[in-house]
Amino acid sequence: MSQRVFIFDTTLRDGEQVPGCQLTTEEKIIVAKELERLGVDIIEAGFPISSPGDFRSVVEISKAVSEPTVCALSRAVKGDIDAAGEALKWAKKGRIHTGIGSSDIHIRNKFGSTREKILEQAVAAVKHAKTYVEDVEFYAEDAGRADLAFLSQLTEAVINAGATVVNIPDTTGYCLPDEYGKKIAYIYEHVSNVHQATISIHCHNDLGLATANTLAGVMNGARQVEVTMNGIGERAGNTSLEEVVMALKVRKELGFFTNVDSTRLFPVSNLVAEMMHMPVQANKAIVGRNAFAHSSGIHQDGFLKHSENYEIMNPQDVGVDKSLIVLTARSGRHALKHRLELLGFRYDKPTLDGIYTRFLDMADIRKEVNDKDLMELVR
């Protein structure tokens, strides 16, 4: 029986930290409502202590949505947690996401602290957050580079303190998939109370492995994934929501599902790209403009014979109208014939061969040949 994976969307918090991607409260509400329609389970709405604007955003998003849990970020600091708790007063379902560094690199160089003090601070933060909300998520920042024994000790301690979710983030995008999967498996094997909480994963893309690491985490026991639309986020970005959702949907044999309506992925992707002024790269998986476009003659011929020759999912499944046959100098006769027939022109083979020769000359000059160009060609 398939197991559910919960989608924790941090587009409006981690994604919005990207330079130039900041949104007003009103814009955040628009995106939050679309994320609700998409079917995400948790919306991380902001970091309330960071600014009055972010505090207000968490308040207003809490009022605007009803189905998803609204989450507010905090450090393991009393003032941060107080601000998060106050901002979540209007949430139908609220969660405080608090935490602290777990790697020795962070403990020494960021906090100037010790493992023992970090452990105490983490437990105190979770207990204080529980005075505001029942649902408390703890993040062990830089868990990707943390000592496994200490990470397990920290995880067990915060669950005992009341954490309902424990986030094991690869904050710097350092891990390889096999390594990260084993890290999650180790926690399940060595944390005695692990089944009293949900294990969550939050991966960054510094080595281009965020989605692969996230899937490795899921396959080793994690049941919440922290993602952003289009993979936006700090530095090289976060795990892409659309990639994880479709990987689990296409590879059904893995035995997982989400509650996301995948037909909303492309529209929401476009909305986020437009509002955050962050264009999606053309070859981006799932939502890039070339994700369902074919321009190689060999691929076009195979696709026209049977779409599954070169497509592993239907474009309509992600909200794209149809696949595209893009005519370039790399296109073959089959693609040209197909496009001409769509325009109402049918030719015998010798005539088509002559048109194809002229088409290649045109394509070499114009790079991409559109319907207007074809009309000129056949005239």
Short mmCIF file of C-alpha atoms in Angstrom, two decimals:
data_model
loop_
_atom_site.label_atom_id
_atom_site.label_comp_id
_atom_site.label_asym_id
_atom_site.label_seq_id
_atom_site.Cartn_x
_atom_site.Cartn_y
_atom_site.Cartn_z
CA MET A 1 0.00 0.00 0.00
CA SER A 2 1.36 3.43 -0.95
CA GLN A 3 2.50 5.75 1.81
CA ARG A 4 1.79 9.47 1.89
CA VAL A 5 4.60 12.01 1.68
CA PHE A 6 3.73 15.43 3.10
CA ILE A 7 4.67 18.49 1.06
CA PHE A 8 6.16 21.35 3.08
CA ASP A 9 6.41 24.35 0.75
CA THR A 10 8.95 27.03 1.67
CA THR A 11 8.67 29.14 -1.49
CA LEU A 12 7.49 32.09 0.59
CA ARG A 13 10.30 31.79 3.14
CA ASP A 14 13.46 30.10 1.82
CA GLY A 15 12.57 30.86 -1.80
CA GLU A 16 11.85 34.49 -1.06
CA GLN A 17 15.32 34.96 0.43
CA VAL A 18 16.81 35.02 -3.08
CA PRO A 19 18.05 38.53 -3.99
CA GLY A 20 15.42 40.26 -6.11
CA CYS A 21 12.65 37.78 -5.27
CA GLN A 22 11.09 39.58 -2.31
CA LEU A 23 7.30 39.83 -2.29
CA THR A 24 4.87 42.19 -0.61
CA THR A 25 2.37 40.75 1.86
CA GLU A 26 -0.38 41.05 -0.74
CA GLU A 27 1.72 39.16 -3.31
CA LYS A 28 2.52 36.47 -0.74
CA ILE A 29 -1.19 35.97 -0.11
CA ILE A 30 -1.82 35.44 -3.83
CA VAL A 31 0.91 32.79 -3.99
CA ALA A 32 -0.24 31.16 -0.73
CA LYS A 33 -3.79 30.74 -2.06
CA GLU A 34 -2.44 29.10 -5.21
CA LEU A 35 -0.28 26.79 -3.12
CA GLU A 36 -3.41 25.85 -1.20
CA ARG A 37 -5.19 25.05 -4.47
CA LEU A 38 -2.14 23.05 -5.53
CA GLY A 39 -2.60 20.87 -2.46
CA VAL A 40 0.52 21.43 -0.39
CA ASP A 41 0.25 20.32 3.23
CA ILE A 42 2.34 23.00 4.95
CA ILE A 43 3.13 26.57 3.87
CA GLU A 44 6.16 28.14 5.54
CA ALA A 45 4.91 31.71 5.42
CA GLY A 46 7.90 33.63 6.76
CA PHE A 47 10.36 34.47 9.52
CA PRO A 48 8.33 36.80 11.79
CA ILE A 49 11.18 38.20 13.89
CA SER A 50 13.11 39.27 10.77
CA SER A 51 10.94 42.27 9.88
CA PRO A 52 7.50 43.83 10.49
CA GLY A 53 6.63 42.93 6.90
CA ASP A 54 7.40 39.25 7.39
CA PHE A 55 5.47 39.22 10.68
CA ARG A 56 2.45 40.72 8.90
CA SER A 57 2.79 38.21 6.05
CA VAL A 58 2.54 35.28 8.46
CA VAL A 59 -0.50 36.89 10.12
CA GLU A 60 -2.31 37.57 6.85
CA ILE A 61 -1.51 34.19 5.25
CA SER A 62 -2.82 32.55 8.44
CA LYS A 63 -6.10 34.35 7.85
CA ALA A 64 -6.18 33.71 4.09
CA VAL A 65 -5.77 29.91 3.93
CA SER A 66 -7.69 27.19 5.74
CA GLU A 67 -6.47 23.79 4.56
CA PRO A 68 -2.66 23.88 4.86
CA THR A 69 -0.76 24.19 8.12
CA VAL A 70 0.85 27.64 8.31
CA CYS A 71 4.42 27.53 9.57
CA ALA A 72 6.61 30.31 10.97
CA LEU A 73 10.39 30.06 11.20
CA SER A 74 12.44 30.94 14.25
CA ARG A 75 15.90 30.42 15.62
CA ALA A 76 16.29 28.65 18.98
CA VAL A 77 15.89 32.03 20.66
CA LYS A 78 13.03 33.01 22.98
CA GLY A 79 12.29 36.30 21.18
CA ASP A 80 12.13 34.57 17.80
CA ILE A 81 9.76 31.93 19.13
CA ASP A 82 7.57 34.55 20.80
CA ALA A 83 7.27 36.45 17.52
CA ALA A 84 6.41 33.26 15.63
CA GLY A 85 3.79 32.30 18.21
CA GLU A 86 2.17 35.74 18.08
CA ALA A 87 2.11 35.78 14.28
CA LEU A 88 0.38 32.38 14.19
CA LYS A 89 -2.53 33.36 16.46
CA TRP A 90 -4.93 33.48 13.48
CA ALA A 91 -3.79 30.20 11.91
CA LYS A 92 -6.37 27.42 11.75
CA LYS A 93 -3.42 25.02 11.97
CA GLY A 94 -0.14 26.59 13.10
CA ARG A 95 3.40 25.27 13.38
CA ILE A 96 6.59 26.82 14.76
CA HIS A 97 9.77 25.74 12.95
CA THR A 98 12.65 26.32 15.35
CA GLY A 99 16.17 24.99 15.41
CA ILE A 100 19.92 25.40 15.68
CA GLY A 101 23.13 24.17 14.07
CA SER A 102 24.03 20.52 14.52
CA SER A 103 27.39 20.15 12.76
CA ASP A 104 30.64 20.79 14.60
CA ILE A 105 31.43 23.39 11.91
CA HIS A 106 28.35 25.39 12.88
CA ILE A 107 28.66 24.72 16.61
CA ARG A 108 32.23 26.03 16.72
CA ASN A 109 32.31 28.68 13.99
CA LYS A 110 28.76 30.05 14.00
CA PHE A 111 27.69 29.70 17.63
CA GLY A 112 31.03 29.48 19.47
CA SER A 113 29.40 26.80 21.53
CA THR A 114 29.63 23.14 22.51
CA ARG A 115 27.51 20.10 21.72
CA GLU A 116 26.22 20.04 25.30
CA LYS A 117 25.06 23.66 25.18
CA ILE A 118 23.48 23.20 21.75
CA LEU A 119 21.54 20.23 23.11
CA GLU A 120 20.25 22.29 26.04
CA GLN A 121 19.30 25.22 23.80
CA ALA A 122 17.47 22.95 21.35
CA VAL A 123 15.38 21.29 24.07
CA ALA A 124 14.55 24.65 25.66
CA ALA A 125 13.48 26.06 22.29
CA VAL A 126 11.12 23.17 21.58
CA LYS A 127 9.59 23.36 25.06
CA HIS A 128 9.03 27.10 24.71
CA ALA A 129 7.49 26.71 21.24
CA LYS A 130 5.07 24.13 22.68
CA THR A 131 3.60 26.84 24.90
CA TYR A 132 2.26 28.46 21.71
CA VAL A 133 1.39 25.56 19.39
CA GLU A 134 1.12 21.80 19.62
CA ASP A 135 2.81 21.28 16.26
CA VAL A 136 6.52 22.08 16.62
CA GLU A 137 9.15 21.28 14.01
CA PHE A 138 12.82 21.28 14.96
CA TYR A 139 15.54 21.79 12.35
CA ALA A 140 19.06 20.46 12.95
CA GLU A 141 20.82 22.94 10.69
CA ASP A 142 23.70 21.55 8.61
CA ALA A 143 22.74 17.98 9.48
CA GLY A 144 24.33 16.98 6.19
CA ARG A 145 27.77 17.52 7.77
CA ALA A 146 26.86 16.59 11.37
CA ASP A 147 28.28 13.72 13.37
CA LEU A 148 25.71 10.94 13.16
CA ALA A 149 25.88 9.94 16.81
CA PHE A 150 25.35 13.54 17.97
CA LEU A 151 22.62 14.11 15.37
CA SER A 152 20.78 11.07 16.70
CA GLN A 153 21.21 12.27 20.30
CA LEU A 154 19.86 15.69 19.33
CA THR A 155 16.91 14.18 17.45
CA GLU A 156 15.95 11.98 20.39
CA ALA A 157 16.21 14.88 22.83
CA VAL A 158 13.95 17.26 20.86
CA ILE A 159 11.35 14.53 20.29
CA ASN A 160 11.33 13.90 24.05
CA ALA A 161 10.85 17.66 24.50
CA GLY A 162 7.75 17.57 22.29
CA ALA A 163 8.86 18.07 18.67
CA THR A 164 6.29 16.59 16.29
CA VAL A 165 8.55 16.93 13.24
CA VAL A 166 12.35 16.79 13.03
CA ASN A 167 13.99 18.29 9.97
CA ILE A 168 17.33 16.77 8.91
CA PRO A 169 18.52 19.36 6.37
CA ASP A 170 21.41 19.15 3.94
CA THR A 171 21.78 22.90 4.40
CA THR A 172 24.85 23.30 2.22
CA GLY A 173 23.96 20.76 -0.48
CA TYR A 174 27.02 18.73 0.51
CA CYS A 175 25.67 15.18 0.61
CA LEU A 176 25.55 12.54 -2.09
CA PRO A 177 22.26 10.60 -2.43
CA ASP A 178 23.52 7.29 -1.03
CA GLU A 179 25.20 9.11 1.85
CA TYR A 180 22.11 11.16 2.67
CA GLY A 181 19.80 8.16 2.47
CA LYS A 182 22.04 6.28 4.91
CA LYS A 183 21.96 9.28 7.25
CA ILE A 184 18.15 9.10 7.43
CA ALA A 185 18.28 5.31 7.84
CA TYR A 186 20.82 5.70 10.68
CA ILE A 187 18.43 8.02 12.54
CA TYR A 188 15.62 5.46 12.25
CA GLU A 189 17.93 2.76 13.55
CA HIS A 190 19.47 4.70 16.45
CA VAL A 191 16.77 7.09 17.75
CA SER A 192 14.55 5.13 20.12
CA ASN A 193 11.54 7.49 19.90
CA VAL A 194 11.82 8.29 16.19
CA HIS A 195 8.33 6.95 15.45
CA GLN A 196 6.80 9.57 17.75
CA ALA A 197 7.65 12.27 15.18
CA THR A 198 7.78 12.78 11.42
CA ILE A 199 11.26 12.93 9.91
CA SER A 200 11.51 15.74 7.38
CA ILE A 201 14.16 16.53 4.77
CA HIS A 202 15.27 19.89 3.40
CA CYS A 203 17.94 19.74 0.69
CA HIS A 204 19.89 22.44 -1.12
CA ASN A 205 21.16 22.16 -4.66
CA ASP A 206 24.80 23.30 -4.42
CA LEU A 207 26.01 20.13 -6.19
CA GLY A 208 22.85 19.73 -8.27
CA LEU A 209 21.66 16.81 -6.11
CA ALA A 210 18.77 18.28 -4.11
CA THR A 211 16.02 16.24 -5.75
CA ALA A 212 18.09 13.04 -5.76
CA ASN A 213 18.95 13.51 -2.08
CA THR A 214 15.31 14.20 -1.23
CA LEU A 215 14.15 11.02 -2.93
CA ALA A 216 16.91 9.07 -1.16
CA GLY A 217 15.65 10.47 2.13
CA VAL A 218 12.07 9.44 1.36
CA MET A 219 13.14 5.93 0.40
CA ASN A 220 14.91 5.62 3.75
CA GLY A 221 12.00 6.72 5.93
CA ALA A 222 11.44 10.48 5.70
CA ARG A 223 7.77 11.34 5.20
CA GLN A 224 7.91 15.12 4.82
CA VAL A 225 9.82 16.93 2.06
CA GLU A 226 10.66 20.63 2.19
CA VAL A 227 10.58 22.12 -1.29
CA THR A 228 10.04 25.27 -3.35
CA MET A 229 8.34 25.96 -6.66
CA ASN A 230 10.90 26.01 -9.47
CA GLY A 231 13.59 25.06 -6.95
CA ILE A 232 14.23 28.68 -5.97
CA GLY A 233 16.17 29.34 -2.80
CA GLU A 234 19.46 30.36 -1.24
CA ARG A 235 22.56 30.09 -3.46
CA ALA A 236 21.89 27.30 -6.00
CA GLY A 237 18.36 26.78 -4.73
CA ASN A 238 16.25 24.16 -2.95
CA THR A 239 14.64 20.90 -3.97
CA SER A 240 12.01 21.53 -6.65
CA LEU A 241 8.47 20.75 -5.54
CA GLU A 242 7.45 19.80 -9.07
CA GLU A 243 10.36 17.38 -9.51
CA VAL A 244 9.66 15.43 -6.32
CA VAL A 245 5.91 15.30 -6.90
CA MET A 246 6.27 13.99 -10.44
CA ALA A 247 9.09 11.57 -9.59
CA LEU A 248 6.82 9.94 -7.01
CA LYS A 249 3.86 10.01 -9.40
CA VAL A 250 5.69 8.60 -12.42
CA ARG A 251 7.63 5.97 -10.47
CA LYS A 252 4.62 4.41 -8.76
CA GLU A 253 6.63 1.30 -7.88
CA LEU A 254 8.37 3.33 -5.18
CA GLY A 255 5.11 3.17 -3.22
CA PHE A 256 4.58 6.84 -2.32
CA PHE A 257 2.02 9.53 -3.11
CA THR A 258 1.33 13.19 -2.34
CA ASN A 259 -1.91 15.17 -2.24
CA VAL A 260 -0.66 17.67 -4.81
CA ASP A 261 -2.85 18.28 -7.88
CA SER A 262 -0.10 17.94 -10.47
CA THR A 263 -2.20 19.62 -13.19
CA ARG A 264 -1.68 22.88 -11.26
CA LEU A 265 2.14 22.68 -11.36
CA PHE A 266 2.76 24.61 -14.58
CA PRO A 267 0.36 27.48 -13.78
CA VAL A 268 1.77 27.91 -10.25
CA SER A 269 5.31 27.72 -11.61
CA ASN A 270 4.53 30.55 -14.03
CA LEU A 271 2.92 32.62 -11.28
CA VAL A 272 5.93 32.27 -8.99
CA ALA A 273 8.38 32.99 -11.81
CA GLU A 274 6.48 36.13 -12.81
CA MET A 275 5.88 37.51 -9.32
CA MET A 276 9.43 36.82 -8.12
CA HIS A 277 11.05 38.01 -11.37
CA MET A 278 12.94 34.72 -11.55
CA PRO A 279 12.53 33.15 -15.04
CA VAL A 280 12.50 29.36 -15.25
CA GLN A 281 15.39 27.98 -17.31
CA ALA A 282 14.21 26.54 -20.61
CA ASN A 283 15.44 23.01 -19.89
CA LYS A 284 14.10 22.89 -16.32
CA ALA A 285 12.53 19.52 -15.59
CA ILE A 286 8.71 19.41 -15.55
CA VAL A 287 8.00 23.15 -15.99
CA GLY A 288 10.69 24.49 -18.37
CA ARG A 289 9.46 25.56 -21.79
CA ASN A 290 11.49 22.78 -23.41
CA ALA A 291 10.37 20.04 -21.00
CA PHE A 292 7.86 18.76 -23.60
CA ALA A 293 9.49 20.16 -26.76
CA HIS A 294 11.23 18.05 -29.42
CA SER A 295 13.60 19.48 -32.02
CA SER A 296 15.93 16.62 -32.96
CA GLY A 297 14.81 14.80 -36.11
CA ILE A 298 15.39 11.39 -34.56
CA HIS A 299 13.37 12.31 -31.47
CA GLN A 300 10.61 13.97 -33.48
CA ASP A 301 10.20 10.90 -35.68
CA GLY A 302 10.02 8.62 -32.64
CA PHE A 303 7.65 10.91 -30.77
CA LEU A 304 5.27 11.22 -33.74
CA LYS A 305 5.16 7.44 -34.06
CA HIS A 306 4.39 7.01 -30.34
CA SER A 307 4.74 9.69 -27.66
CA GLU A 308 6.08 7.22 -25.06
CA ASN A 309 9.17 6.74 -27.21
CA TYR A 310 10.48 10.02 -25.78
CA GLU A 311 8.08 11.19 -23.07
CA ILE A 312 7.65 9.52 -19.68
CA MET A 313 4.67 11.64 -18.63
CA ASN A 314 1.81 13.43 -20.34
CA PRO A 315 2.19 17.21 -20.53
CA GLN A 316 -1.43 17.57 -19.41
CA ASP A 317 -0.50 15.85 -16.13
CA VAL A 318 1.53 18.91 -15.14
CA GLY A 319 -0.80 21.51 -16.66
CA VAL A 320 0.92 21.95 -20.04
CA ASP A 321 -1.50 21.97 -23.01
CA LYS A 322 0.51 19.79 -25.38
CA SER A 323 3.96 18.71 -26.48
CA LEU A 324 5.73 20.81 -29.10
CA ILE A 325 7.48 19.86 -32.31
CA VAL A 326 10.03 22.65 -32.84
CA LEU A 327 11.29 22.95 -36.39
CA THR A 328 15.01 23.63 -36.71
CA ALA A 329 17.80 22.57 -39.06
CA ARG A 330 18.00 19.38 -36.96
CA SER A 331 14.41 18.41 -37.81
CA GLY A 332 13.63 15.60 -40.25
CA ARG A 333 11.05 15.08 -42.99
CA HIS A 334 8.54 13.45 -40.63
CA ALA A 335 8.34 16.56 -38.44
CA LEU A 336 8.05 18.89 -41.44
CA LYS A 337 5.32 16.70 -43.01
CA HIS A 338 3.44 16.64 -39.69
CA ARG A 339 3.55 20.40 -39.30
CA LEU A 340 2.51 21.05 -42.90
CA GLU A 341 -0.46 18.70 -42.53
CA LEU A 342 -1.56 20.61 -39.43
CA LEU A 343 -1.60 23.69 -41.65
CA GLY A 344 -3.69 21.84 -44.26
CA PHE A 345 -0.96 20.96 -46.79
CA ARG A 346 -0.37 17.44 -48.08
CA TYR A 347 2.31 16.57 -50.62
CA ASP A 348 3.62 13.50 -52.40
CA LYS A 349 7.15 12.39 -51.54
CA PRO A 350 9.04 14.09 -54.42
CA THR A 351 7.33 17.42 -53.74
CA LEU A 352 7.95 17.10 -50.00
CA ASP A 353 11.63 16.33 -50.66
CA GLY A 354 11.94 19.59 -52.60
CA ILE A 355 10.24 21.57 -49.85
CA TYR A 356 12.46 19.89 -47.26
CA THR A 357 15.62 21.02 -49.08
CA ARG A 358 14.38 24.62 -49.09
CA PHE A 359 13.29 24.22 -45.45
CA LEU A 360 16.83 23.30 -44.37
CA ASP A 361 18.22 26.41 -46.09
CA MET A 362 15.65 28.54 -44.28
CA ALA A 363 16.26 26.84 -40.93
CA ASP A 364 20.02 27.39 -41.14
CA ILE A 365 19.38 31.12 -41.48
CA ARG A 366 16.38 31.63 -39.18
CA LYS A 367 17.33 29.02 -36.53
CA GLU A 368 13.69 28.17 -35.76
CA VAL A 369 10.96 27.89 -38.37
CA ASN A 370 7.41 28.83 -37.35
CA ASP A 371 4.06 28.48 -39.11
CA LYS A 372 4.38 31.87 -40.80
CA ASP A 373 7.73 30.80 -42.22
CA LEU A 374 6.22 27.56 -43.50
CA MET A 375 3.46 29.46 -45.29
CA GLU A 376 6.14 31.53 -46.99
CA LEU A 377 8.05 28.36 -47.88
CA VAL A 378 5.15 26.55 -49.54
CA ARG A 379 4.11 29.64 -51.49
#
